[in-house]
Amino acid sequence: MDPLVLVIFGASGDLAKRKLIPAIYQLYKGNYLPDCFAVLGVSRTDYSDEAFRELIFSESDHLDHKGVSKEDQERFKQSLYYLPVDTSKQSDYAKVKERLAELDKTCLTQGNYLFYLSTPPFLYSIIPAHLAAYGLSNEHKGWKRLVVEKPFGYDSASAAKLNSELQQHFEEDQIYRIDHYLGKETVQNLLVTRFANGIFEPLWNRNYISHIEITSAEKLGVGRRGGYYDKSGALRDMLQNHLLQIVAHVAMEPPISADARSIRNEKLKLFQSIRPIKEEEVPDFVIRGQYTPSVIRGKEVLGYRDAEGVLEESKTETYVAMKFFIDNWRWAGVPFFVRTGKRLPTKVTEVVINFKSPPHSPFAGEAGMVHKNNQLIMRIQPNEGLAMRFGMKVPGAGFKVKDVQMDFHYSELTDAHIPEAYERLLLDGIKGDATLYARGDSVEAAWAFVDPIIKAWENDPSIKLYGYPAGTWGPNVADEMMEENFTWRNPCKNLTGFDDFCEL
Ligand code: BG6
């Protein structure tokens, strides 16, 4: 693997401390990093190398030192460096350039730099321009890559603007747009389940599937992120990016191979085939909600409007449920139902493939027949795994059919370490593999789909924002948007266990 300097802009921030450096440490522990590497933290706060090392290494409880010798811990610590810089000021980049040249000498990193933008979004176009002004985007000596955190734009116009600003200074194949859901093992496994097995793909279409549900529930509220969230909302924060990426993995056509170009071409095609929801159709296809105060297991819980940084009369949605169709050969007429929300009963993300009923049921008249249609449940998190529900004969007289479940849990793979999303994504960035990063055209296409919804909510005050008590499954009207005899599967924390045995 090539030697490199990983340059983290916004290094004194929360993401660097909580996610990025711990992920690099995991890679280091697993021997995935090259021998010659350095991490250069860059931000405004005035730390020395030593102070930064203490902050990240000794004072943080986010690093897992299990199995790492004192010497190896020290070696990692010494590979952390820091440079105080006003990132919005072009002349400060002379210092960045100089420090990188120094590190190239001391750490033998050969001019390979991975720039990670973990800063407030307004800097996403400024930092690359300043890097380019100091020749830090050209690849004359060593490669240069740019990782951009979310949010990538605010709507399709701002995403397109950001794309064109970045592309003025970096080539598209140097730009890596993070969507941390793509780093999740189980999101990648959606592709493997479909395309590495002979039994699923033949059924994976409008002939056999009645509808598809995707739920991404969170138990927590907005916490202290109210200032950011109030300007964003669930549609922008979760659905436009993470959930549409899951939709793409569930619904795209088989790629020719597993390389970045083939997979990302198929995803783009998929986004382009989602039937747009017109502004005037929004009330029929999209439900928005906001959590209100409530008591959960005897404990009072604040409503969204009481959270720090949130406007008193805020109309920002903390819940969104949506129905849409994909207009292509495979999916014509199959409804997709997608929902996400904060302060729901549990934290869980899963995909449910609901298969059609058999064309004729000889057992339908049997007393005690409780069988539902077959479901394949693909659990993204937690309790990662797959479960298949099907009917089985109840032993004894007659032909009573009972619902049973066959399942696989990742936890059964005792020797496998499931990498954190950031571990996998950073490693891919270091290796130059962009497969699990979002391509510019796809991000714009995903925004184009949600744009009319954002506009409708902004322009039409008569569109309802439903309150739901914190700790419940969101507004009831979200059930009504489903076809007759469909209901959302309200999942438990554990994959296995039918609705009636849920621990909630
Ligand atoms: C982030 C959102 O992108 O994803 C957060 O900004 C959300 O609001 C988080 O909580 C969920 O990620 P995960 O990996 O915990 O499901």
Coordinates of C-alpha atoms and ligand atoms in Angstrom, one line a residue:
M1 CA 0.0 0.0 0.0
D2 CA 1.2 3.5 -0.7
P3 CA 2.6 5.6 2.1
L4 CA 0.5 8.7 2.9
V5 CA -0.4 11.6 5.1
L6 CA -4.0 11.7 6.1
V7 CA -4.9 15.4 6.6
I8 CA -8.0 15.9 8.7
F9 CA -9.5 19.4 8.4
G10 CA -11.7 20.0 11.4
A11 CA -9.4 17.8 13.6
S12 CA -10.5 19.4 16.9
G13 CA -14.1 18.5 16.1
D14 CA -16.3 15.8 17.4
L15 CA -16.3 13.6 14.3
A16 CA -12.5 13.4 14.3
K17 CA -12.4 12.4 18.0
R18 CA -15.3 10.0 18.0
K19 CA -15.1 8.4 14.6
L20 CA -12.1 9.2 12.4
I21 CA -9.1 8.7 14.6
P22 CA -10.6 5.7 16.3
A23 CA -11.2 4.2 12.8
I24 CA -7.6 4.9 11.8
Y25 CA -6.5 3.3 15.1
Q26 CA -8.5 0.1 14.3
L27 CA -6.8 0.0 10.9
Y28 CA -3.5 0.4 12.5
K29 CA -4.2 -2.4 14.9
G30 CA -5.2 -4.6 12.1
N31 CA -2.0 -3.9 10.2
Y32 CA -4.0 -2.3 7.3
L33 CA -2.0 0.9 7.2
P34 CA 1.3 1.3 5.3
D35 CA 4.5 1.4 7.4
C36 CA 5.0 5.1 6.4
F37 CA 2.0 7.1 7.4
A38 CA 1.1 10.2 9.3
V39 CA -2.1 11.9 10.4
L40 CA -2.0 15.7 10.3
G41 CA -4.8 17.3 12.2
V42 CA -5.6 20.8 10.9
S43 CA -8.0 23.3 12.5
R44 CA -8.2 26.7 14.1
T45 CA -7.6 25.8 17.7
D46 CA -4.0 26.4 18.8
Y47 CA -2.6 23.0 19.8
S48 CA 0.9 21.8 19.6
D49 CA 1.6 18.2 18.2
E50 CA 2.0 17.1 21.8
A51 CA -1.3 18.7 23.1
F52 CA -3.2 17.2 20.1
R53 CA -1.7 13.7 20.9
E54 CA -2.8 14.0 24.5
L55 CA -6.2 15.2 23.5
I56 CA -6.8 12.4 21.0
F57 CA -4.8 9.6 22.6
S58 CA -4.6 9.9 26.4
E59 CA -7.7 11.9 27.2
S60 CA -10.1 10.2 24.9
D61 CA -12.0 7.1 25.7
H62 CA -12.9 6.4 22.1
L63 CA -9.8 4.4 21.3
D64 CA -9.8 0.7 22.0
H65 CA -6.3 -0.3 23.2
K66 CA -7.2 -4.0 23.7
G67 CA -4.4 -6.2 22.4
V68 CA -2.1 -3.3 21.6
S69 CA 1.3 -3.3 23.2
K70 CA 2.5 -0.1 24.9
E71 CA 5.2 0.3 22.2
D72 CA 2.7 0.1 19.4
Q73 CA 0.4 2.5 21.2
E74 CA 3.3 4.9 21.4
R75 CA 4.2 4.5 17.8
F76 CA 0.7 5.4 16.7
K77 CA 0.6 8.4 19.0
Q78 CA 3.9 9.7 17.5
S79 CA 2.4 9.5 14.1
L80 CA -0.2 12.1 15.0
Y81 CA 0.7 15.7 14.1
Y82 CA -1.2 19.0 14.3
L83 CA -1.1 22.3 12.6
P84 CA -3.2 25.3 13.7
V85 CA -4.6 27.1 10.6
D86 CA -7.3 29.4 9.7
T87 CA -8.7 27.2 7.0
S88 CA -10.7 30.0 5.4
K89 CA -7.5 32.1 4.8
Q90 CA -5.6 31.2 1.6
S91 CA -2.2 32.5 2.8
D92 CA -2.3 30.0 5.7
Y93 CA -2.0 27.2 3.2
A94 CA 1.6 28.0 2.7
K95 CA 2.0 26.5 6.2
V96 CA 0.1 23.4 5.2
K97 CA 2.3 22.9 2.2
E98 CA 5.4 23.4 4.2
R99 CA 4.3 21.0 7.0
L100 CA 3.4 18.3 4.4
A101 CA 6.8 18.7 2.7
E102 CA 8.4 18.2 6.1
L103 CA 6.3 15.1 6.8
D104 CA 7.2 13.7 3.4
K105 CA 10.9 13.9 4.5
T106 CA 10.5 12.6 8.1
C107 CA 7.8 10.0 7.5
L108 CA 8.7 9.1 3.8
T109 CA 5.1 9.7 2.7
Q110 CA 6.1 10.6 -0.9
G111 CA 3.6 13.3 -1.6
N112 CA 0.5 11.1 -1.2
Y113 CA -2.2 13.1 0.6
L114 CA -5.7 12.1 1.6
F115 CA -7.5 15.4 2.6
Y116 CA -10.5 14.8 4.8
L117 CA -13.0 17.6 5.1
S118 CA -14.7 17.2 8.5
T119 CA -15.5 20.9 8.8
P120 CA -18.7 23.0 8.7
P121 CA -20.1 22.6 5.1
F122 CA -19.5 26.2 4.0
L123 CA -15.7 25.3 4.0
Y124 CA -16.2 22.4 1.5
S125 CA -15.6 24.6 -1.5
I126 CA -13.2 27.0 0.1
I127 CA -10.6 24.4 1.4
P128 CA -10.2 22.7 -2.0
A129 CA -9.7 26.0 -3.8
H130 CA -7.0 27.1 -1.3
L131 CA -5.3 23.7 -1.5
A132 CA -5.3 24.0 -5.3
A133 CA -3.8 27.5 -5.1
Y134 CA -0.8 26.0 -3.4
G135 CA -0.4 23.2 -5.9
L136 CA -1.8 20.6 -3.4
S137 CA -4.4 19.2 -5.7
N138 CA -2.2 18.2 -8.6
E139 CA -0.7 14.8 -8.8
H140 CA 2.7 15.6 -10.3
K141 CA 4.4 14.1 -7.2
G142 CA 2.2 11.6 -5.4
W143 CA -1.6 11.2 -5.5
K144 CA -4.1 13.6 -3.9
R145 CA -7.6 12.7 -2.8
L146 CA -10.4 14.7 -1.2
V147 CA -12.9 13.1 1.1
V148 CA -16.0 15.2 1.7
E149 CA -18.3 14.7 4.6
K150 CA -22.1 15.1 4.5
P151 CA -24.2 17.1 4.0
F152 CA -23.3 17.3 0.3
G153 CA -25.5 20.2 -0.6
Y154 CA -28.9 21.4 0.8
D155 CA -30.9 20.7 -2.4
S156 CA -30.1 19.8 -6.0
A157 CA -29.0 23.3 -7.0
S158 CA -26.5 23.6 -4.1
A159 CA -25.3 20.1 -4.6
A160 CA -24.7 20.8 -8.3
K161 CA -22.9 24.1 -7.4
L162 CA -20.7 22.3 -4.9
N163 CA -19.9 19.6 -7.5
S164 CA -18.8 22.1 -10.0
E165 CA -16.7 24.1 -7.4
L166 CA -14.9 20.9 -6.4
Q167 CA -14.4 19.8 -9.9
Q168 CA -12.7 23.1 -10.8
H169 CA -9.8 22.0 -8.5
F170 CA -10.0 18.2 -8.3
E171 CA -10.8 15.6 -10.9
E172 CA -14.0 13.6 -10.2
D173 CA -11.9 10.5 -9.6
Q174 CA -10.0 12.4 -6.8
I175 CA -13.3 13.2 -5.0
Y176 CA -14.7 10.8 -2.4
R177 CA -18.2 11.8 -1.1
I178 CA -18.9 10.0 2.2
D179 CA -22.1 8.3 3.0
H180 CA -21.3 6.3 6.1
Y181 CA -24.2 3.9 5.4
L182 CA -22.2 2.6 2.4
G183 CA -19.5 1.6 4.8
K184 CA -21.8 -0.6 6.8
E185 CA -21.1 -4.3 6.2
T186 CA -24.8 -5.1 6.0
V187 CA -25.5 -2.5 3.4
Q188 CA -22.8 -4.0 1.2
N189 CA -24.2 -7.4 1.9
L190 CA -27.5 -6.4 0.3
L191 CA -25.6 -6.6 -3.0
V192 CA -24.0 -10.0 -2.1
T193 CA -27.3 -11.5 -1.0
R194 CA -28.8 -10.5 -4.3
F195 CA -26.0 -11.2 -6.7
A196 CA -24.0 -14.0 -5.2
N197 CA -27.0 -16.4 -4.7
G198 CA -29.1 -18.2 -7.3
I199 CA -32.2 -18.4 -5.2
F200 CA -33.1 -14.7 -4.6
E201 CA -32.5 -12.8 -7.8
P202 CA -35.0 -14.8 -9.9
L203 CA -37.7 -13.7 -7.5
W204 CA -36.5 -10.1 -7.2
N205 CA -39.0 -8.4 -9.4
R206 CA -42.6 -7.3 -9.8
N207 CA -43.8 -10.8 -10.5
Y208 CA -43.0 -12.1 -7.1
I209 CA -42.6 -9.1 -4.8
S210 CA -45.7 -7.2 -3.6
H211 CA -43.9 -4.3 -1.8
I212 CA -40.7 -3.3 -0.1
E213 CA -40.3 -1.6 3.2
I214 CA -37.3 0.2 4.6
T215 CA -37.3 1.4 8.1
S216 CA -34.5 3.3 9.8
A217 CA -35.6 4.2 13.3
E218 CA -33.7 6.0 16.0
K219 CA -34.4 5.9 19.7
L220 CA -32.6 9.1 20.5
G221 CA -33.8 12.6 19.8
V222 CA -31.7 15.4 18.3
G223 CA -29.7 15.8 21.5
R224 CA -27.5 18.8 21.2
R225 CA -27.5 18.9 17.4
G226 CA -30.7 21.0 17.3
G227 CA -29.0 24.0 15.7
Y228 CA -27.9 21.9 12.7
Y229 CA -30.9 19.6 12.6
D230 CA -33.5 22.3 12.6
K231 CA -32.3 23.6 9.3
S232 CA -32.0 20.0 7.9
G233 CA -34.8 17.7 9.0
A234 CA -35.2 13.9 8.5
L235 CA -35.7 14.2 4.8
R236 CA -32.3 15.8 4.2
D237 CA -30.5 14.3 7.1
M238 CA -31.3 10.6 6.5
L239 CA -33.6 10.0 3.5
Q240 CA -31.9 11.8 0.7
N241 CA -28.6 10.1 1.4
H242 CA -28.5 7.0 3.6
L243 CA -31.9 5.6 2.8
L244 CA -31.8 6.2 -0.9
Q245 CA -28.4 4.5 -1.0
I246 CA -30.1 1.5 0.6
V247 CA -32.9 1.7 -1.9
A248 CA -30.2 1.6 -4.7
H249 CA -28.6 -1.5 -3.3
V250 CA -32.0 -3.2 -3.0
A251 CA -33.4 -2.2 -6.4
M252 CA -30.5 -1.6 -8.8
E253 CA -29.8 -3.9 -11.8
P254 CA -26.9 -6.4 -11.5
P255 CA -23.6 -4.6 -12.2
I256 CA -21.2 -6.1 -14.8
S257 CA -18.6 -6.4 -12.1
A258 CA -17.9 -5.1 -8.6
D259 CA -15.8 -2.1 -9.6
A260 CA -16.6 1.5 -8.8
R261 CA -17.7 2.4 -12.3
S262 CA -20.0 -0.5 -12.9
I263 CA -21.7 -0.3 -9.5
R264 CA -22.1 3.5 -9.6
N265 CA -23.4 3.5 -13.1
E266 CA -26.2 1.1 -12.0
K267 CA -27.0 3.3 -9.0
L268 CA -27.3 6.4 -11.1
K269 CA -29.7 4.5 -13.5
L270 CA -31.8 3.5 -10.5
F271 CA -32.0 7.0 -9.1
Q272 CA -33.1 8.2 -12.5
S273 CA -35.9 5.6 -12.7
I274 CA -37.5 6.6 -9.4
R275 CA -40.8 8.2 -10.4
P276 CA -40.7 11.9 -9.2
I277 CA -43.3 12.9 -6.7
K278 CA -44.7 16.2 -8.0
E279 CA -45.2 19.1 -5.6
E280 CA -48.9 18.8 -5.7
E281 CA -48.7 15.0 -5.0
V282 CA -46.7 15.4 -1.9
P283 CA -49.5 15.1 0.7
D284 CA -50.6 11.8 -0.9
F285 CA -47.1 10.2 -0.9
V286 CA -45.2 11.7 2.0
I287 CA -46.0 12.1 5.7
R288 CA -44.0 14.3 7.9
G289 CA -44.0 14.2 11.7
Q290 CA -42.3 15.8 14.7
Y291 CA -42.0 14.3 18.2
T292 CA -43.8 15.8 21.1
P293 CA -43.1 15.5 24.8
S294 CA -44.0 12.2 26.4
V295 CA -43.2 9.8 29.2
I296 CA -41.1 6.8 28.3
R297 CA -40.9 4.0 30.9
G298 CA -41.8 6.4 33.6
K299 CA -39.3 9.0 32.5
E300 CA -40.3 12.4 31.1
V301 CA -38.9 13.1 27.6
L302 CA -38.7 16.5 26.0
G303 CA -40.4 17.2 22.7
Y304 CA -38.4 18.3 19.7
R305 CA -39.3 22.0 20.1
D306 CA -37.8 22.0 23.6
A307 CA -34.4 20.8 22.3
E308 CA -31.4 23.2 22.4
G309 CA -31.0 25.2 19.2
V310 CA -34.5 24.4 17.9
L311 CA -37.0 27.2 17.1
E312 CA -40.1 27.3 19.4
E313 CA -42.5 27.1 16.4
S314 CA -40.2 24.8 14.4
K315 CA -41.9 23.0 11.5
T316 CA -38.9 20.8 10.9
E317 CA -39.7 17.1 10.5
T318 CA -38.1 14.5 12.7
Y319 CA -40.0 11.8 11.0
V320 CA -40.7 11.1 7.3
A321 CA -42.5 8.2 5.7
M322 CA -42.8 8.0 1.9
K323 CA -44.3 5.8 -0.8
F324 CA -42.8 5.8 -4.3
F325 CA -42.5 3.7 -7.4
I326 CA -39.6 2.8 -9.6
D327 CA -40.6 3.1 -13.3
N328 CA -38.5 0.4 -14.9
W329 CA -39.0 -3.2 -16.2
R330 CA -38.2 -4.9 -12.9
W331 CA -40.2 -2.7 -10.5
A332 CA -43.2 -1.4 -12.4
G333 CA -46.2 -1.2 -10.0
V334 CA -44.3 -2.3 -6.9
P335 CA -44.7 0.3 -4.1
F336 CA -41.6 1.1 -2.0
F337 CA -42.3 2.4 1.5
V338 CA -39.5 4.2 3.3
R339 CA -39.5 5.8 6.7
T340 CA -37.1 7.2 9.2
G341 CA -37.5 9.1 12.5
K342 CA -36.0 10.2 15.7
R343 CA -37.4 9.2 19.1
L344 CA -39.1 6.1 17.9
P345 CA -39.3 3.1 20.2
T346 CA -35.9 1.5 19.3
K347 CA -32.8 2.0 17.1
V348 CA -33.1 -0.3 14.1
T349 CA -32.6 -0.2 10.4
E350 CA -33.9 -3.0 8.2
V351 CA -35.3 -3.8 4.7
V352 CA -38.3 -6.0 4.4
I353 CA -39.0 -7.7 1.1
N354 CA -42.7 -8.7 1.1
F355 CA -43.5 -11.5 -1.4
K356 CA -46.8 -12.0 -3.1
S357 CA -49.2 -14.6 -1.8
P358 CA -49.3 -17.9 -3.6
P359 CA -51.8 -17.7 -6.5
H360 CA -54.1 -20.2 -4.8
S361 CA -54.2 -21.5 -1.2
P362 CA -55.7 -25.0 -0.8
F363 CA -55.3 -24.5 3.0
A364 CA -57.2 -21.2 3.3
G365 CA -60.3 -22.8 4.9
E366 CA -58.3 -24.4 7.7
A367 CA -59.2 -23.2 11.2
G368 CA -56.2 -21.7 13.0
M369 CA -54.5 -20.7 9.8
V370 CA -52.3 -17.7 10.8
H371 CA -49.8 -17.7 7.9
K372 CA -48.7 -14.3 6.5
N373 CA -47.0 -13.8 3.2
N374 CA -43.4 -14.6 2.9
Q375 CA -41.0 -12.0 4.0
L376 CA -37.2 -11.7 3.7
I377 CA -35.9 -9.3 6.4
M378 CA -32.5 -7.9 5.8
R379 CA -31.3 -6.4 9.1
I380 CA -28.8 -3.5 8.7
Q381 CA -28.4 -2.8 12.4
P382 CA -28.4 -3.8 15.2
N383 CA -28.4 -7.6 15.6
E384 CA -27.2 -7.8 12.0
G385 CA -28.4 -10.6 9.9
L386 CA -31.1 -12.1 7.6
A387 CA -34.4 -13.7 8.4
M388 CA -36.9 -15.5 6.1
R389 CA -40.5 -16.0 7.2
F390 CA -42.5 -18.8 5.7
G391 CA -45.4 -21.1 6.5
M392 CA -45.0 -24.5 8.0
K393 CA -47.5 -27.2 8.8
V394 CA -48.5 -27.4 12.4
P395 CA -47.9 -31.1 13.4
G396 CA -51.1 -33.1 13.8
A397 CA -54.5 -33.3 12.1
G398 CA -55.5 -31.2 9.2
F399 CA -53.3 -28.6 7.3
K400 CA -52.9 -25.8 9.7
V401 CA -50.1 -23.5 8.6
K402 CA -48.0 -21.5 11.0
D403 CA -45.5 -18.7 10.4
V404 CA -41.9 -19.7 11.2
Q405 CA -38.6 -18.1 10.7
M406 CA -35.1 -19.1 9.5
D407 CA -32.4 -16.8 10.3
F408 CA -28.7 -16.0 10.1
H409 CA -26.9 -13.6 12.4
Y410 CA -23.5 -12.0 11.8
S411 CA -22.7 -12.7 15.4
E412 CA -22.5 -16.4 14.6
L413 CA -19.3 -15.6 12.6
T414 CA -17.3 -15.7 15.8
D415 CA -13.9 -15.1 14.1
A416 CA -15.0 -12.1 12.0
H417 CA -14.5 -8.6 13.1
I418 CA -17.2 -6.4 11.6
P419 CA -15.5 -3.2 10.8
E420 CA -17.0 0.2 11.7
A421 CA -18.3 2.0 8.6
Y422 CA -15.6 4.7 8.9
E423 CA -12.9 2.0 9.1
R424 CA -13.9 0.5 5.8
L425 CA -14.4 3.8 4.0
L426 CA -11.1 5.3 5.2
L427 CA -9.3 2.2 4.1
D428 CA -10.9 2.3 0.7
G429 CA -10.0 6.0 0.4
I430 CA -6.4 5.2 1.3
K431 CA -6.4 2.4 -1.4
G432 CA -8.1 4.6 -4.0
D433 CA -11.2 2.5 -4.3
A434 CA -14.3 4.8 -4.7
T435 CA -16.9 2.0 -5.0
L436 CA -18.5 2.8 -1.6
Y437 CA -18.4 6.5 -2.1
A438 CA -21.2 8.5 -3.8
R439 CA -20.5 9.8 -7.3
G440 CA -21.4 13.4 -8.1
D441 CA -24.1 12.7 -10.6
S442 CA -25.8 10.2 -8.3
V443 CA -25.9 12.7 -5.4
E444 CA -27.5 15.3 -7.7
A445 CA -30.0 12.7 -8.9
A446 CA -31.0 11.8 -5.3
W447 CA -31.5 15.5 -4.5
A448 CA -33.6 16.0 -7.7
F449 CA -36.0 13.3 -6.3
V450 CA -36.4 15.0 -2.9
D451 CA -36.4 18.6 -4.2
P452 CA -40.1 18.8 -5.0
I453 CA -40.9 17.5 -1.5
I454 CA -38.8 20.2 0.1
K455 CA -40.4 22.8 -2.1
A456 CA -44.0 21.6 -1.3
W457 CA -43.3 21.8 2.4
E458 CA -41.9 25.2 2.1
N459 CA -44.5 26.6 -0.2
D460 CA -47.7 25.0 1.0
P461 CA -48.4 25.7 4.7
S462 CA -51.6 23.6 4.5
I463 CA -49.5 20.4 4.3
K464 CA -49.8 18.8 7.7
L465 CA -46.9 18.2 10.1
Y466 CA -48.2 15.5 12.5
G467 CA -47.1 15.3 16.1
Y468 CA -46.2 11.9 17.5
P469 CA -45.4 11.3 21.2
A470 CA -41.7 10.5 21.7
G471 CA -41.2 6.8 22.0
T472 CA -43.9 5.8 19.5
W473 CA -43.8 4.6 15.9
G474 CA -44.6 8.0 14.4
P475 CA -47.9 9.4 13.2
N476 CA -50.7 6.8 12.6
V477 CA -51.4 8.3 9.2
A478 CA -48.2 6.7 8.0
D479 CA -50.1 3.4 8.2
E480 CA -52.9 4.8 6.2
M481 CA -50.6 5.6 3.3
M482 CA -50.1 1.9 2.8
E483 CA -52.3 -0.2 0.5
E484 CA -55.2 -2.0 2.1
N485 CA -54.0 -5.1 3.9
F486 CA -50.3 -3.9 4.1
T487 CA -48.9 -2.8 7.4
W488 CA -45.5 -1.6 8.4
R489 CA -43.4 -4.2 10.2
N490 CA -42.5 -2.5 13.5
P491 CA -39.3 -4.2 14.2
C492 CA -37.8 -5.1 17.6
K493 CA -34.3 -4.6 18.6
N494 CA -33.6 -8.2 17.9
L495 CA -34.0 -9.6 14.4
T496 CA -35.7 -12.8 15.5
G497 CA -38.9 -12.7 17.5
F498 CA -42.2 -12.1 16.0
D499 CA -44.2 -9.0 16.6
D500 CA -46.1 -10.5 19.5
F501 CA -42.8 -11.3 21.4
C502 CA -41.2 -8.0 20.9
E503 CA -39.3 -6.8 23.9
L504 CA -40.6 -3.2 23.6
Ligands
BG6_1 C1 -26.2 10.8 10.4 C2 -27.3 11.7 10.8 O1 -25.8 10.9 9.1 O2 -26.6 9.5 10.6 C3 -27.8 11.5 12.2 O3 -26.8 13.1 10.6 C4 -28.1 10.1 12.4 O4 -28.9 12.4 12.5 C5 -27.0 9.2 12.0 O5 -28.4 9.9 13.8 C6 -27.4 7.7 12.0 O6 -26.3 6.9 11.8 P1 -26.2 5.5 12.4 O7 -25.0 4.9 11.8 O8 -26.1 5.6 13.9 O9 -27.5 4.7 12.0

